[in-house]
Structures are given as C-alpha cells and as structure tokens.
C-alpha cells in the first residue's frame, strides 16, 4: 500500500492485456442476468441468450402485462430444454413507482426551458403541458429547486428519451416544473422519480401481491426482486406474504435504489438473501461522484456477509449499439473487481437491439476481470471478518478454497441439498468454479410427498462461481445417494464444459455423518 492506494503489479497487468481473449463459450464466474421483453421474447432469442451466458431471467412487471410475461416464460421453458441449460426466474415487483400512463401512445415532445405541470388529476391526457400521476400529496413533499426525473428508462446523461425537470413552484396539488433538457417521450408508460423525496406508498403494493399470488405462484419463481426496498421490515413483509402463497423457498433480493434504503443498508442486508444495487435510481438520489463509493462499500458488506450482490446499469449504450463504450467496459470490470456476484442487464436486453451480443460481451469482460481479481487478498479479508472461532462448516468451506488454491485445483465440487454449502464456499471467492451437486430430497406438505431440489439448483445460478447440477432422482433411493457415482458423472460434465482435463485436481466438499470434510481427488476420464 502507498498513500492509502494499492499498487498493482504492472507486469501481471500488462501480460493480461497482451494475452488473447478466450474465444470459447465457457461461463464466467460472475453471473450475467437479463431482463426479458419485446426484443428477447421468442424461443430462438431466449435460447441464444442462454447459450451466450444468461443464468437468470428477470421479468419486470413495471412494463407489459401478465399475459405477455406468461408467454415469455413459456418460451423460456422451451428454450431451456432446447439449450439444455438451467435458468432461474426473477420476478421484479412494481413497488411504489410513480407512473404516467400515456394511453394514446403518442410521443410527447418536451423542449428545454418550457414549463410542464405534474398533476394528480388523472382525467387529464398526458401532453407537453401537463403530466398526470396517480398519487395525491406530491406537491406537499417537493420544494422549489427539487429535481424530478421522467422517462421510460432511467436517465443516463446522453439519451434523448428521458428528461430532467426542476420544480419552479407548486399550485395546490399541482407542481409546475421547468424542462432542463429537450426530449421525446415515447411509449405507453413513463416512470417519475423525485430526488431525495420519500413517497408514502407501501413497498409491497396490492398490485405486487396480485402478481405474486397469480403469476408468481403459477410459475414458482426462484427470486423476488423487491423494488425500492427502504427498511428491513419491507423484506420481512414480502417473506411473510411469499410463505402465505406457498412460495416459502423463494429467495428475496432487496433492490436498494434510494437514499432511505442506503441509510438502512446494513439491516436490509441482514434480512435479505442478497442485494441488487440499482444504480439508475441511486444516480438520481445521490450525486454522481458518490455512486461509486456506495457501490464499493455495499459490495464489500455483501461479500463479508456471504450474500450475493448484483450490479445494474452497466452497458446502457448497447440498447442501440453493437459494442459498449470503453467507459462501460471498464465499469463492468470494476464491478467484478469490487466483488459483484452478478451483472443485471435491463433495457439492453428488454428492448435493446442487441440482447444476445450484450450478454456475450458482458460475460467476456467479466471473465477477463476475474483473471486479475485479487483472490488471496479478498480471502484474507473475509476470514478476518468472520473471526475466530469459526463454525465447523465455515472452517471446512474456507479450507476447501484455500486448498484449491494451494494445489492449483481446476474445480471445487460440493454436495448440497439446500444450496447452503455451495454458498458458503462461494463466500470465500474461489478463483475456480464451484460445481454444486444438488441432491434431491423428499419433502411433505401434509398431503403428499414430493422430490425437491430443482428450485435450490436454479437459485444457485445467482451466486458467483457456482455451477449447479441437479442429481438425477434415479440416484436417490430412500433418501440415500451414491455420491461416488454422482461425483464421477458431475466431473465428466465438467470436462464436456471445458473446465476439466485429465489429471486435474478437484477439491471435494461433503458431509460424512455429522462432519464436514474436504478432500482432493484427481480427475481420470475412465
């Protein structure tokens, strides 16, 4: 360290630059998640997205209706079978969004320096002069000079489809604003966000409950992305509701995107299964120069807690371009170096022109950044944070990662039924893939016994470095699994993926009786 800054080993960095990029389709450790929509709706495109590296499919209910999303997820299931790849499903709630519904669909042109009125009178038609929102009392919360964002997607600084407004005055329930940049608003719905203003609407709305209880239950979603999480109670509320809908296994990702959520970050992290850093909204609530500080601090906290952290808004320009900007490519790499478990693509795959290419390039950037990720330093940080004495499971998991580095193992294999063991190993950020062999288990709902495990396998697709493999139910007899034969099949699968070669070392983490153990095996093809 020098002057508080880390000195990078330049020869290693330079050799990485000069080494040709991998041209194969091997997965990156960092997961690539994509929002499915009009440009990624068909079976063919979704299948291409899966082959390009998509591990989690996000369904954004702020846009499009339930029927459209059902068609998309039905297409996803067909694509999953065709591509022979697992894919997790994430339901993104609407939350307390303020929306302007443009029923006519006619474009609305706003010109810089003009005045426009935001009103709660929803009988008015949206136009360049008036914008109706379904929310009373906003005028009481804003003051002159406040910043208002308006657009179909969140403002990035160089687009002409979103607009900044500045509050000039209020008139009763109406807010008169000055337009700060010229823009053409297109589409049937626009989001409205007021910087640093708390909206008195529930985080889990009645609309969200309706969507979860119907679409979510029908499709047995793996993840809920809780929009605008502001307190730990928001997470607890959605957990209770999920349990009431027989979705108790669904994992909750808290989407932190406001100053209020930032203030309660630690308690939110403790309550949630993971965190999504929604930098689009945060870029409105926080000054631009502060966003990177939040990202680094939040990612570090998630890494220490061993919970997934997902970064959004990385290659916005790819919504209309075949390549990202150099700054965006650097941003993706820095997210990986900061400790991101996943990169979540939004508009780039939802309505962008190049959804498959966006996934491919993000995966490639992640893979390059992983080559220079300082695993040893971050391992030491996590061990120090956990402290002593460690639990037995934590001790063996960290030892498995340490041994893998010592013997230059090509892979870590772990047997798990809940996924907890695989997450524990991933917490220590190994530099090699973690093959999670998910063993099916019998469970009862008091009416019948069923064999479970598919949900747990898919949910591991949101964790850095973990490649889940669902063991065949044929291998399970009265709850007993032949681990040696399953391990052999899993390792041969790793060879097919190009992750294992003859004589490669593999560290195996498994439970034997009441004990957790790590052992080293050498891969042989016969």
Coordinates of C-alpha atoms in Angstrom, one line a residue:
X1 CA 0.0 0.0 0.0
X2 CA 1.2 3.5 -0.7
X3 CA -0.7 6.6 0.3
X4 CA -3.7 4.5 1.0
X5 CA -3.8 3.1 -2.5
X6 CA -3.0 -0.4 -3.7
X7 CA 0.0 -0.7 -6.1
X8 CA -0.9 -3.0 -9.0
X9 CA 1.8 -5.5 -10.1
X10 CA 2.3 -4.0 -13.6
X11 CA 3.9 -7.0 -15.3
X12 CA 0.9 -9.1 -14.4
X13 CA -1.5 -6.5 -15.6
X14 CA 0.4 -6.0 -18.9
X15 CA 0.7 -9.7 -19.6
X16 CA -3.1 -10.0 -19.1
X17 CA -3.6 -7.2 -21.7
X18 CA -1.4 -8.9 -24.2
X19 CA -2.9 -12.4 -23.7
X20 CA -5.6 -13.1 -26.4
X21 CA -9.1 -13.2 -25.0
X22 CA -10.9 -16.6 -24.7
X23 CA -13.0 -17.3 -27.8
X24 CA -14.9 -20.2 -26.3
X25 CA -18.2 -20.0 -24.6
X26 CA -17.1 -21.1 -21.1
X27 CA -19.0 -19.4 -18.4
X28 CA -17.6 -16.6 -16.3
X29 CA -17.7 -16.9 -12.5
X30 CA -19.7 -13.7 -12.4
X31 CA -23.3 -14.3 -13.4
X32 CA -25.0 -12.5 -16.2
X33 CA -28.7 -11.8 -15.6
X34 CA -31.0 -10.4 -18.3
X35 CA -34.4 -8.8 -18.4
X36 CA -36.7 -10.4 -21.0
X37 CA -39.0 -8.3 -23.1
X38 CA -40.1 -7.4 -26.6
X39 CA -36.6 -7.9 -28.0
X40 CA -36.0 -11.1 -26.1
X41 CA -39.4 -12.7 -26.2
X42 CA -39.1 -15.5 -28.8
X43 CA -37.8 -19.0 -28.1
X44 CA -35.0 -18.5 -30.6
X45 CA -33.6 -15.3 -29.0
X46 CA -34.0 -16.7 -25.4
X47 CA -32.2 -19.8 -26.4
X48 CA -29.4 -17.7 -27.9
X49 CA -29.3 -15.7 -24.6
X50 CA -28.9 -18.9 -22.6
X51 CA -26.1 -20.1 -24.8
X52 CA -24.5 -16.6 -24.6
X53 CA -24.3 -16.9 -20.8
X54 CA -27.7 -15.8 -19.3
X55 CA -28.2 -17.6 -15.9
X56 CA -31.1 -15.6 -14.5
X57 CA -34.1 -14.3 -16.4
X58 CA -35.8 -11.2 -15.0
X59 CA -39.4 -10.3 -15.5
X60 CA -40.1 -6.6 -14.9
X61 CA -43.8 -6.1 -14.1
X62 CA -43.4 -2.3 -14.3
X63 CA -43.7 -2.9 -18.0
X64 CA -46.0 -5.1 -20.0
X65 CA -48.9 -7.2 -18.7
X66 CA -49.2 -10.6 -17.1
X67 CA -50.3 -12.4 -20.3
X68 CA -47.2 -11.1 -22.2
X69 CA -44.9 -12.2 -19.4
X70 CA -46.6 -15.6 -19.3
X71 CA -45.9 -16.1 -23.0
X72 CA -42.3 -15.1 -22.4
X73 CA -41.7 -17.5 -19.5
X74 CA -43.4 -20.3 -21.5
X75 CA -40.9 -19.6 -24.3
X76 CA -38.1 -19.6 -21.7
X77 CA -39.1 -23.1 -20.6
X78 CA -38.9 -24.4 -24.2
X79 CA -35.6 -22.6 -24.7
X80 CA -34.2 -24.1 -21.5
X81 CA -35.0 -27.6 -22.8
X82 CA -33.5 -26.9 -26.2
X83 CA -30.3 -25.4 -24.8
X84 CA -30.1 -28.0 -22.0
X85 CA -29.2 -25.2 -19.6
X86 CA -30.7 -24.3 -16.2
X87 CA -32.1 -20.7 -15.8
X88 CA -33.5 -19.1 -12.7
X89 CA -36.6 -16.9 -12.8
X90 CA -36.7 -13.5 -11.1
X91 CA -39.9 -11.6 -10.6
X92 CA -39.3 -7.8 -10.3
X93 CA -42.0 -6.1 -8.3
X94 CA -43.5 -2.7 -9.3
X95 CA -43.2 -1.2 -5.8
X96 CA -44.1 2.4 -5.0
X97 CA -43.3 3.7 -8.5
X98 CA -44.9 6.9 -9.7
X99 CA -46.0 6.3 -13.2
X100 CA -47.6 8.4 -16.0
X101 CA -49.8 6.3 -18.3
X102 CA -49.8 7.6 -21.9
X103 CA -52.8 5.6 -23.1
X104 CA -52.7 7.1 -26.6
X105 CA -49.1 6.1 -27.1
X106 CA -48.5 9.3 -29.0
X107 CA -44.9 10.7 -28.5
X108 CA -44.6 13.7 -26.1
X109 CA -42.0 16.3 -27.0
X110 CA -40.6 18.4 -24.2
X111 CA -38.3 21.3 -25.0
X112 CA -35.7 22.8 -22.7
X113 CA -36.8 25.8 -20.7
X114 CA -40.6 25.1 -21.3
X115 CA -42.9 24.7 -18.3
X116 CA -44.9 21.5 -17.7
X117 CA -47.3 20.7 -14.9
X118 CA -47.4 17.5 -12.9
X119 CA -50.9 16.9 -11.5
X120 CA -52.8 14.2 -9.6
X121 CA -55.8 14.7 -11.9
X122 CA -55.7 11.5 -13.9
X123 CA -58.6 12.6 -16.1
X124 CA -56.2 14.8 -18.0
X125 CA -54.4 13.4 -21.1
X126 CA -50.6 13.5 -20.9
X127 CA -49.1 16.2 -23.1
X128 CA -46.2 18.6 -23.3
X129 CA -48.1 20.9 -21.0
X130 CA -49.5 18.5 -18.4
X131 CA -48.4 15.1 -16.9
X132 CA -51.0 13.3 -14.6
X133 CA -49.8 10.9 -11.9
X134 CA -51.9 8.6 -9.7
X135 CA -50.6 10.0 -6.4
X136 CA -52.0 12.7 -4.2
X137 CA -49.8 14.8 -2.0
X138 CA -46.6 15.0 -4.0
X139 CA -46.9 18.8 -4.1
X140 CA -46.7 18.8 -0.3
X141 CA -43.3 17.0 -0.4
X142 CA -41.4 18.9 -3.0
X143 CA -39.9 22.4 -2.9
X144 CA -38.6 24.9 -5.4
X145 CA -35.3 23.7 -7.0
X146 CA -36.0 19.9 -6.4
X147 CA -35.0 17.6 -9.3
X148 CA -37.6 15.4 -11.0
X149 CA -36.7 12.6 -13.5
X150 CA -39.1 11.4 -16.1
X151 CA -38.7 8.7 -18.7
X152 CA -39.4 5.2 -19.9
X153 CA -36.0 4.2 -18.7
X154 CA -33.7 5.9 -16.2
X155 CA -31.7 8.8 -17.4
X156 CA -28.1 8.1 -18.3
X157 CA -26.9 11.5 -19.3
X158 CA -26.7 11.2 -23.1
X159 CA -30.1 10.0 -24.2
X160 CA -33.0 12.0 -25.6
X161 CA -35.8 9.7 -24.4
X162 CA -35.7 10.9 -20.7
X163 CA -36.0 14.3 -19.2
X164 CA -34.9 16.2 -16.1
X165 CA -37.3 18.7 -14.6
X166 CA -36.7 21.3 -11.9
X167 CA -39.5 22.3 -9.6
X168 CA -40.4 26.0 -10.1
X169 CA -43.4 26.3 -7.8
X170 CA -46.5 24.5 -6.5
X171 CA -50.1 25.4 -7.1
X172 CA -52.4 23.5 -4.8
X173 CA -51.9 19.8 -5.7
X174 CA -50.1 20.7 -8.9
X175 CA -46.3 21.1 -9.4
X176 CA -45.0 23.4 -12.1
X177 CA -41.6 22.4 -13.4
X178 CA -39.1 23.8 -15.9
X179 CA -37.8 21.3 -18.5
X180 CA -34.0 21.1 -18.3
X181 CA -33.3 19.1 -21.5
X182 CA -35.2 18.6 -24.7
X183 CA -36.5 15.0 -25.1
X184 CA -39.2 13.0 -26.9
X185 CA -41.0 10.6 -24.5
X186 CA -42.2 7.5 -26.3
X187 CA -44.3 4.6 -25.2
X188 CA -47.3 4.0 -23.0
X189 CA -45.8 4.5 -19.6
X190 CA -43.1 6.7 -18.0
X191 CA -41.6 6.5 -14.6
X192 CA -41.3 9.6 -12.4
X193 CA -38.7 9.9 -9.7
X194 CA -38.2 12.9 -7.4
X195 CA -34.7 13.1 -6.0
X196 CA -34.4 12.6 -2.2
X197 CA -38.2 12.7 -1.7
X198 CA -39.9 9.8 0.2
X199 CA -43.1 8.6 -1.3
X200 CA -45.7 7.4 1.3
X201 CA -46.6 4.2 -0.6
X202 CA -46.1 0.6 0.6
X203 CA -43.0 -1.2 -0.8
X204 CA -45.1 -4.3 -1.5
X205 CA -48.2 -2.9 -3.2
X206 CA -51.6 -4.5 -3.8
X207 CA -50.6 -4.8 -7.5
X208 CA -47.4 -6.7 -6.4
X209 CA -49.4 -9.1 -4.2
X210 CA -51.8 -9.8 -7.0
X211 CA -48.9 -10.6 -9.4
X212 CA -47.1 -12.8 -6.9
X213 CA -50.2 -14.7 -5.9
X214 CA -51.1 -15.4 -9.5
X215 CA -48.2 -15.3 -11.9
X216 CA -45.5 -15.9 -9.2
X217 CA -47.3 -18.9 -7.7
X218 CA -48.2 -20.4 -11.0
X219 CA -44.5 -20.2 -12.2
X220 CA -42.9 -21.0 -8.9
X221 CA -40.4 -18.1 -9.1
X222 CA -36.9 -18.6 -7.8
X223 CA -36.3 -14.9 -6.8
X224 CA -38.3 -11.9 -5.9
X225 CA -36.5 -8.6 -6.7
X226 CA -38.1 -6.2 -4.2
X227 CA -38.3 -2.8 -5.8
X228 CA -37.5 0.3 -3.7
X229 CA -36.5 -1.6 -0.5
X230 CA -36.3 1.0 2.2
X231 CA -36.3 -0.9 5.5
X232 CA -35.7 -4.5 6.8
X233 CA -39.4 -4.6 7.5
X234 CA -40.0 -4.5 3.8
X235 CA -38.1 -7.7 3.4
X236 CA -39.9 -9.3 6.3
X237 CA -43.2 -8.4 4.9
X238 CA -42.6 -9.9 1.5
X239 CA -41.2 -13.1 3.1
X240 CA -44.4 -13.5 5.1
X241 CA -46.5 -12.9 2.0
X242 CA -44.5 -15.4 0.0
X243 CA -45.0 -18.0 2.7
X244 CA -48.7 -17.4 2.6
X245 CA -48.6 -18.2 -1.1
X246 CA -46.7 -21.4 -0.7
X247 CA -43.6 -19.7 -2.0
X248 CA -41.5 -20.0 1.2
X249 CA -38.5 -21.3 -0.8
X250 CA -38.4 -18.2 -3.0
X251 CA -35.3 -16.1 -2.2
X252 CA -35.7 -12.3 -1.7
X253 CA -33.2 -9.9 -3.3
X254 CA -33.6 -6.4 -1.8
X255 CA -33.3 -3.7 -4.5
X256 CA -31.6 -0.7 -2.9
X257 CA -32.1 2.4 -5.0
X258 CA -32.9 5.3 -2.8
X259 CA -31.2 7.4 -0.1
X260 CA -33.6 5.9 2.5
X261 CA -32.6 2.4 1.5
X262 CA -28.9 3.4 1.7
X263 CA -29.4 4.7 5.3
X264 CA -30.8 1.3 6.4
X265 CA -28.5 -0.8 4.2
X266 CA -27.0 -3.0 7.0
X267 CA -30.3 -4.0 8.4
X268 CA -31.7 -4.7 4.9
X269 CA -28.7 -6.9 4.1
X270 CA -29.2 -8.9 7.3
X271 CA -32.8 -9.5 6.4
X272 CA -32.5 -10.2 2.7
X273 CA -30.9 -13.2 0.8
X274 CA -29.0 -10.7 -1.4
X275 CA -28.9 -7.2 -2.7
X276 CA -29.4 -5.5 -6.1
X277 CA -27.6 -2.2 -6.3
X278 CA -29.9 -0.2 -8.6
X279 CA -27.5 2.4 -9.8
X280 CA -30.0 4.1 -12.1
X281 CA -32.3 5.4 -9.3
X282 CA -29.3 5.8 -7.0
X283 CA -27.7 8.1 -9.6
X284 CA -30.7 10.4 -9.1
X285 CA -30.8 10.3 -5.3
X286 CA -27.1 10.5 -4.9
X287 CA -24.6 13.0 -6.6
X288 CA -22.8 11.2 -9.5
X289 CA -19.5 11.4 -7.7
X290 CA -20.9 9.5 -4.7
X291 CA -22.3 6.5 -6.6
X292 CA -19.0 4.6 -6.9
X293 CA -18.5 5.0 -3.2
X294 CA -21.8 3.4 -2.4
X295 CA -21.1 0.5 -4.9
X296 CA -17.7 -0.3 -3.3
X297 CA -19.0 0.0 0.3
X298 CA -22.2 -2.0 -0.4
X299 CA -20.4 -4.7 -2.4
X300 CA -17.8 -5.1 0.4
X301 CA -20.5 -5.5 3.0
X302 CA -22.3 -8.1 0.9
X303 CA -19.1 -10.0 0.4
X304 CA -18.3 -10.1 4.1
X305 CA -21.8 -11.4 4.8
X306 CA -21.5 -14.0 2.1
X307 CA -24.7 -12.8 0.3
X308 CA -25.0 -12.1 -3.4
X309 CA -24.6 -8.5 -4.7
X310 CA -25.8 -7.7 -8.1
X311 CA -24.9 -4.5 -10.1
X312 CA -27.3 -2.9 -12.6
X313 CA -27.0 -0.3 -15.4
X314 CA -23.6 -1.2 -17.0
X315 CA -23.8 -1.1 -20.8
X316 CA -26.7 1.2 -21.4
X317 CA -25.3 2.3 -24.8
X318 CA -25.8 -1.3 -26.1
X319 CA -29.5 -0.7 -26.2
X320 CA -28.8 0.8 -29.6
X321 CA -25.1 -0.1 -30.3
X322 CA -23.3 -3.3 -31.0
X323 CA -20.5 -2.5 -28.7
X324 CA -20.3 -0.8 -25.3
X325 CA -18.3 2.3 -24.7
X326 CA -14.8 1.9 -23.3
X327 CA -16.0 3.5 -20.1
X328 CA -18.9 1.0 -19.8
X329 CA -16.5 -2.0 -20.4
X330 CA -14.3 -0.6 -17.6
X331 CA -17.3 -0.2 -15.4
X332 CA -18.3 -3.9 -15.8
X333 CA -14.7 -5.0 -15.0
X334 CA -14.6 -2.7 -11.9
X335 CA -17.9 -4.2 -10.7
X336 CA -16.3 -7.7 -10.9
X337 CA -13.2 -6.4 -9.0
X338 CA -15.5 -4.8 -6.4
X339 CA -16.9 -8.3 -5.7
X340 CA -20.1 -8.4 -7.7
X341 CA -21.8 -11.8 -7.9
X342 CA -23.9 -10.8 -10.9
X343 CA -24.4 -8.2 -13.6
X344 CA -28.1 -7.4 -14.3
X345 CA -28.9 -6.2 -17.8
X346 CA -32.2 -4.2 -18.2
X347 CA -33.0 -2.1 -21.2
X348 CA -30.1 -3.6 -23.1
X349 CA -31.9 -7.0 -23.4
X350 CA -35.5 -5.9 -22.7
X351 CA -35.9 -3.5 -25.6
X352 CA -32.4 -3.1 -26.9
X353 CA -31.4 -4.1 -30.5
X354 CA -28.6 -6.5 -29.4
X355 CA -29.7 -8.6 -26.4
X356 CA -27.5 -11.6 -27.2
X357 CA -24.5 -9.5 -28.0
X358 CA -24.9 -7.6 -24.8
X359 CA -24.8 -10.8 -22.8
X360 CA -21.8 -12.1 -24.7
X361 CA -19.7 -9.0 -24.2
X362 CA -20.5 -8.6 -20.5
X363 CA -19.6 -12.3 -19.9
X364 CA -16.3 -11.8 -21.7
X365 CA -15.5 -8.7 -19.8
X366 CA -16.3 -10.5 -16.5
X367 CA -14.1 -13.4 -17.4
X368 CA -11.1 -11.1 -18.2
X369 CA -11.6 -9.2 -14.9
X370 CA -11.7 -12.4 -13.0
X371 CA -8.2 -13.3 -14.2
X372 CA -6.8 -10.3 -12.3
X373 CA -9.2 -10.4 -9.3
X374 CA -7.1 -10.5 -6.1
X375 CA -8.5 -13.7 -4.6
X376 CA -5.8 -14.0 -1.9
X377 CA -6.4 -10.5 -0.6
X378 CA -10.2 -10.9 -0.5
X379 CA -9.9 -14.4 1.1
X380 CA -7.9 -12.9 3.9
X381 CA -10.4 -10.0 4.4
X382 CA -13.3 -12.4 4.7
X383 CA -11.5 -14.8 7.1
X384 CA -10.6 -11.8 9.2
X385 CA -14.2 -10.5 9.2
X386 CA -15.6 -13.9 10.2
X387 CA -13.1 -14.1 13.1
X388 CA -12.5 -16.9 15.5
X389 CA -13.7 -19.4 16.5
X390 CA -15.3 -20.3 13.2
X391 CA -18.1 -22.8 12.9
X392 CA -17.1 -26.2 11.6
X393 CA -18.9 -25.7 8.3
X394 CA -17.3 -22.2 7.8
X395 CA -13.9 -23.6 8.7
X396 CA -14.1 -26.5 6.2
X397 CA -15.6 -24.3 3.5
X398 CA -12.7 -21.8 3.8
X399 CA -10.2 -24.6 4.0
X400 CA -11.6 -26.1 0.8
X401 CA -11.0 -22.8 -1.0
X402 CA -7.5 -22.4 0.5
X403 CA -6.6 -26.0 -0.5
X404 CA -7.9 -25.4 -4.0
X405 CA -5.5 -22.5 -4.4
X406 CA -2.6 -24.4 -2.9
X407 CA -2.9 -27.5 -5.2
X408 CA -3.9 -25.4 -8.2
X409 CA -7.2 -27.3 -8.5
X410 CA -9.4 -26.8 -11.5
X411 CA -12.6 -27.0 -9.6
X412 CA -14.3 -27.4 -6.3
X413 CA -17.2 -29.9 -6.1
X414 CA -19.7 -29.8 -3.2
X415 CA -22.7 -32.0 -2.4
X416 CA -25.7 -30.0 -1.1
X417 CA -29.4 -30.2 -0.9
X418 CA -30.4 -26.7 0.3
X419 CA -27.5 -24.9 -1.5
X420 CA -26.1 -23.6 1.8
X421 CA -22.8 -25.4 1.5
X422 CA -22.2 -24.1 -2.0
X423 CA -23.0 -20.5 -0.9
X424 CA -20.6 -20.9 2.0
X425 CA -17.8 -21.9 -0.3
X426 CA -18.6 -19.2 -2.8
X427 CA -18.4 -16.7 0.1
X428 CA -14.6 -17.2 0.1
X429 CA -14.4 -16.2 -3.6
X430 CA -12.5 -19.2 -5.0
X431 CA -10.8 -18.4 -8.4
X432 CA -12.2 -21.7 -9.8
X433 CA -15.8 -22.9 -10.5
X434 CA -17.8 -24.5 -7.7
X435 CA -19.7 -27.5 -9.0
X436 CA -22.7 -27.7 -6.7
X437 CA -24.2 -31.2 -7.0
X438 CA -27.7 -30.6 -5.7
X439 CA -29.1 -33.8 -4.3
X440 CA -32.9 -34.2 -4.5
X441 CA -34.7 -34.6 -1.2
X442 CA -38.1 -35.8 -0.1
X443 CA -40.5 -33.2 1.4
X444 CA -44.1 -33.3 2.5
X445 CA -46.9 -30.7 2.6
X446 CA -49.0 -32.9 4.8
X447 CA -50.9 -34.1 1.8
X448 CA -48.2 -35.8 -0.3
X449 CA -44.5 -36.5 -0.6
X450 CA -42.6 -34.8 -3.4
X451 CA -39.0 -34.9 -4.5
X452 CA -37.4 -31.4 -4.4
X453 CA -34.2 -29.9 -5.5
X454 CA -34.8 -28.1 -8.8
X455 CA -35.5 -24.8 -7.1
X456 CA -32.4 -25.0 -5.0
X457 CA -30.3 -25.7 -8.0
X458 CA -31.7 -22.8 -10.0
X459 CA -31.3 -20.4 -7.1
X460 CA -27.5 -21.1 -7.1
X461 CA -27.4 -19.5 -10.6
X462 CA -27.4 -16.2 -8.8
X463 CA -24.2 -16.9 -6.8
X464 CA -20.7 -16.1 -8.1
X465 CA -18.8 -19.0 -9.4
X466 CA -21.4 -21.7 -8.6
X467 CA -22.4 -24.1 -11.4
X468 CA -25.4 -26.2 -10.1
X469 CA -26.0 -29.7 -11.3
X470 CA -29.2 -31.4 -10.2
X471 CA -28.5 -35.1 -9.4
X472 CA -30.9 -37.5 -11.1
X473 CA -33.7 -38.8 -8.9
X474 CA -32.7 -42.2 -10.1
X475 CA -29.6 -41.8 -7.9
X476 CA -31.7 -41.3 -4.8
X477 CA -33.1 -44.4 -3.0
X478 CA -35.0 -43.8 0.2
X479 CA -33.0 -40.6 0.7
X480 CA -29.6 -42.2 0.1
X481 CA -27.4 -41.1 -2.8
X482 CA -24.4 -42.8 -4.3
X483 CA -22.0 -39.9 -4.0
X484 CA -19.1 -41.6 -5.8
X485 CA -21.1 -42.3 -8.9
X486 CA -22.8 -38.9 -8.9
X487 CA -19.4 -37.2 -8.5
X488 CA -18.0 -39.1 -11.4
X489 CA -20.9 -38.0 -13.6
X490 CA -20.6 -34.4 -12.5
X491 CA -16.8 -34.3 -13.2
X492 CA -17.4 -35.7 -16.7
X493 CA -19.9 -33.0 -17.2
X494 CA -17.2 -30.5 -16.2
X495 CA -15.0 -32.0 -18.9
X496 CA -17.7 -31.5 -21.5
X497 CA -17.9 -27.9 -20.5
X498 CA -14.2 -27.5 -21.0
X499 CA -13.5 -26.9 -17.3
X500 CA -11.6 -30.1 -16.6
X501 CA -8.8 -32.1 -18.2
X502 CA -7.2 -35.4 -17.5
X503 CA -5.2 -35.4 -14.2
X504 CA -6.7 -32.1 -13.0
X505 CA -7.1 -31.8 -9.2
X506 CA -10.6 -31.3 -7.8
X507 CA -11.3 -30.4 -4.2
X508 CA -14.5 -32.2 -2.9
X509 CA -16.5 -30.8 0.0
X510 CA -19.1 -33.1 1.5
X511 CA -20.8 -34.2 4.7
X512 CA -19.9 -37.6 6.2
X513 CA -22.2 -38.3 9.1
X514 CA -22.3 -35.2 11.2
X515 CA -18.9 -33.9 10.0
X516 CA -18.0 -31.7 7.0
X517 CA -14.8 -32.7 5.2
X518 CA -12.7 -31.6 2.2
X519 CA -10.7 -34.0 0.2
X520 CA -8.6 -33.9 -3.0
X521 CA -9.3 -36.2 -6.0
X522 CA -7.6 -36.4 -9.4
X523 CA -9.8 -36.4 -12.4
X524 CA -9.5 -39.5 -14.6
X525 CA -11.6 -39.9 -17.7
X526 CA -12.2 -43.6 -17.5

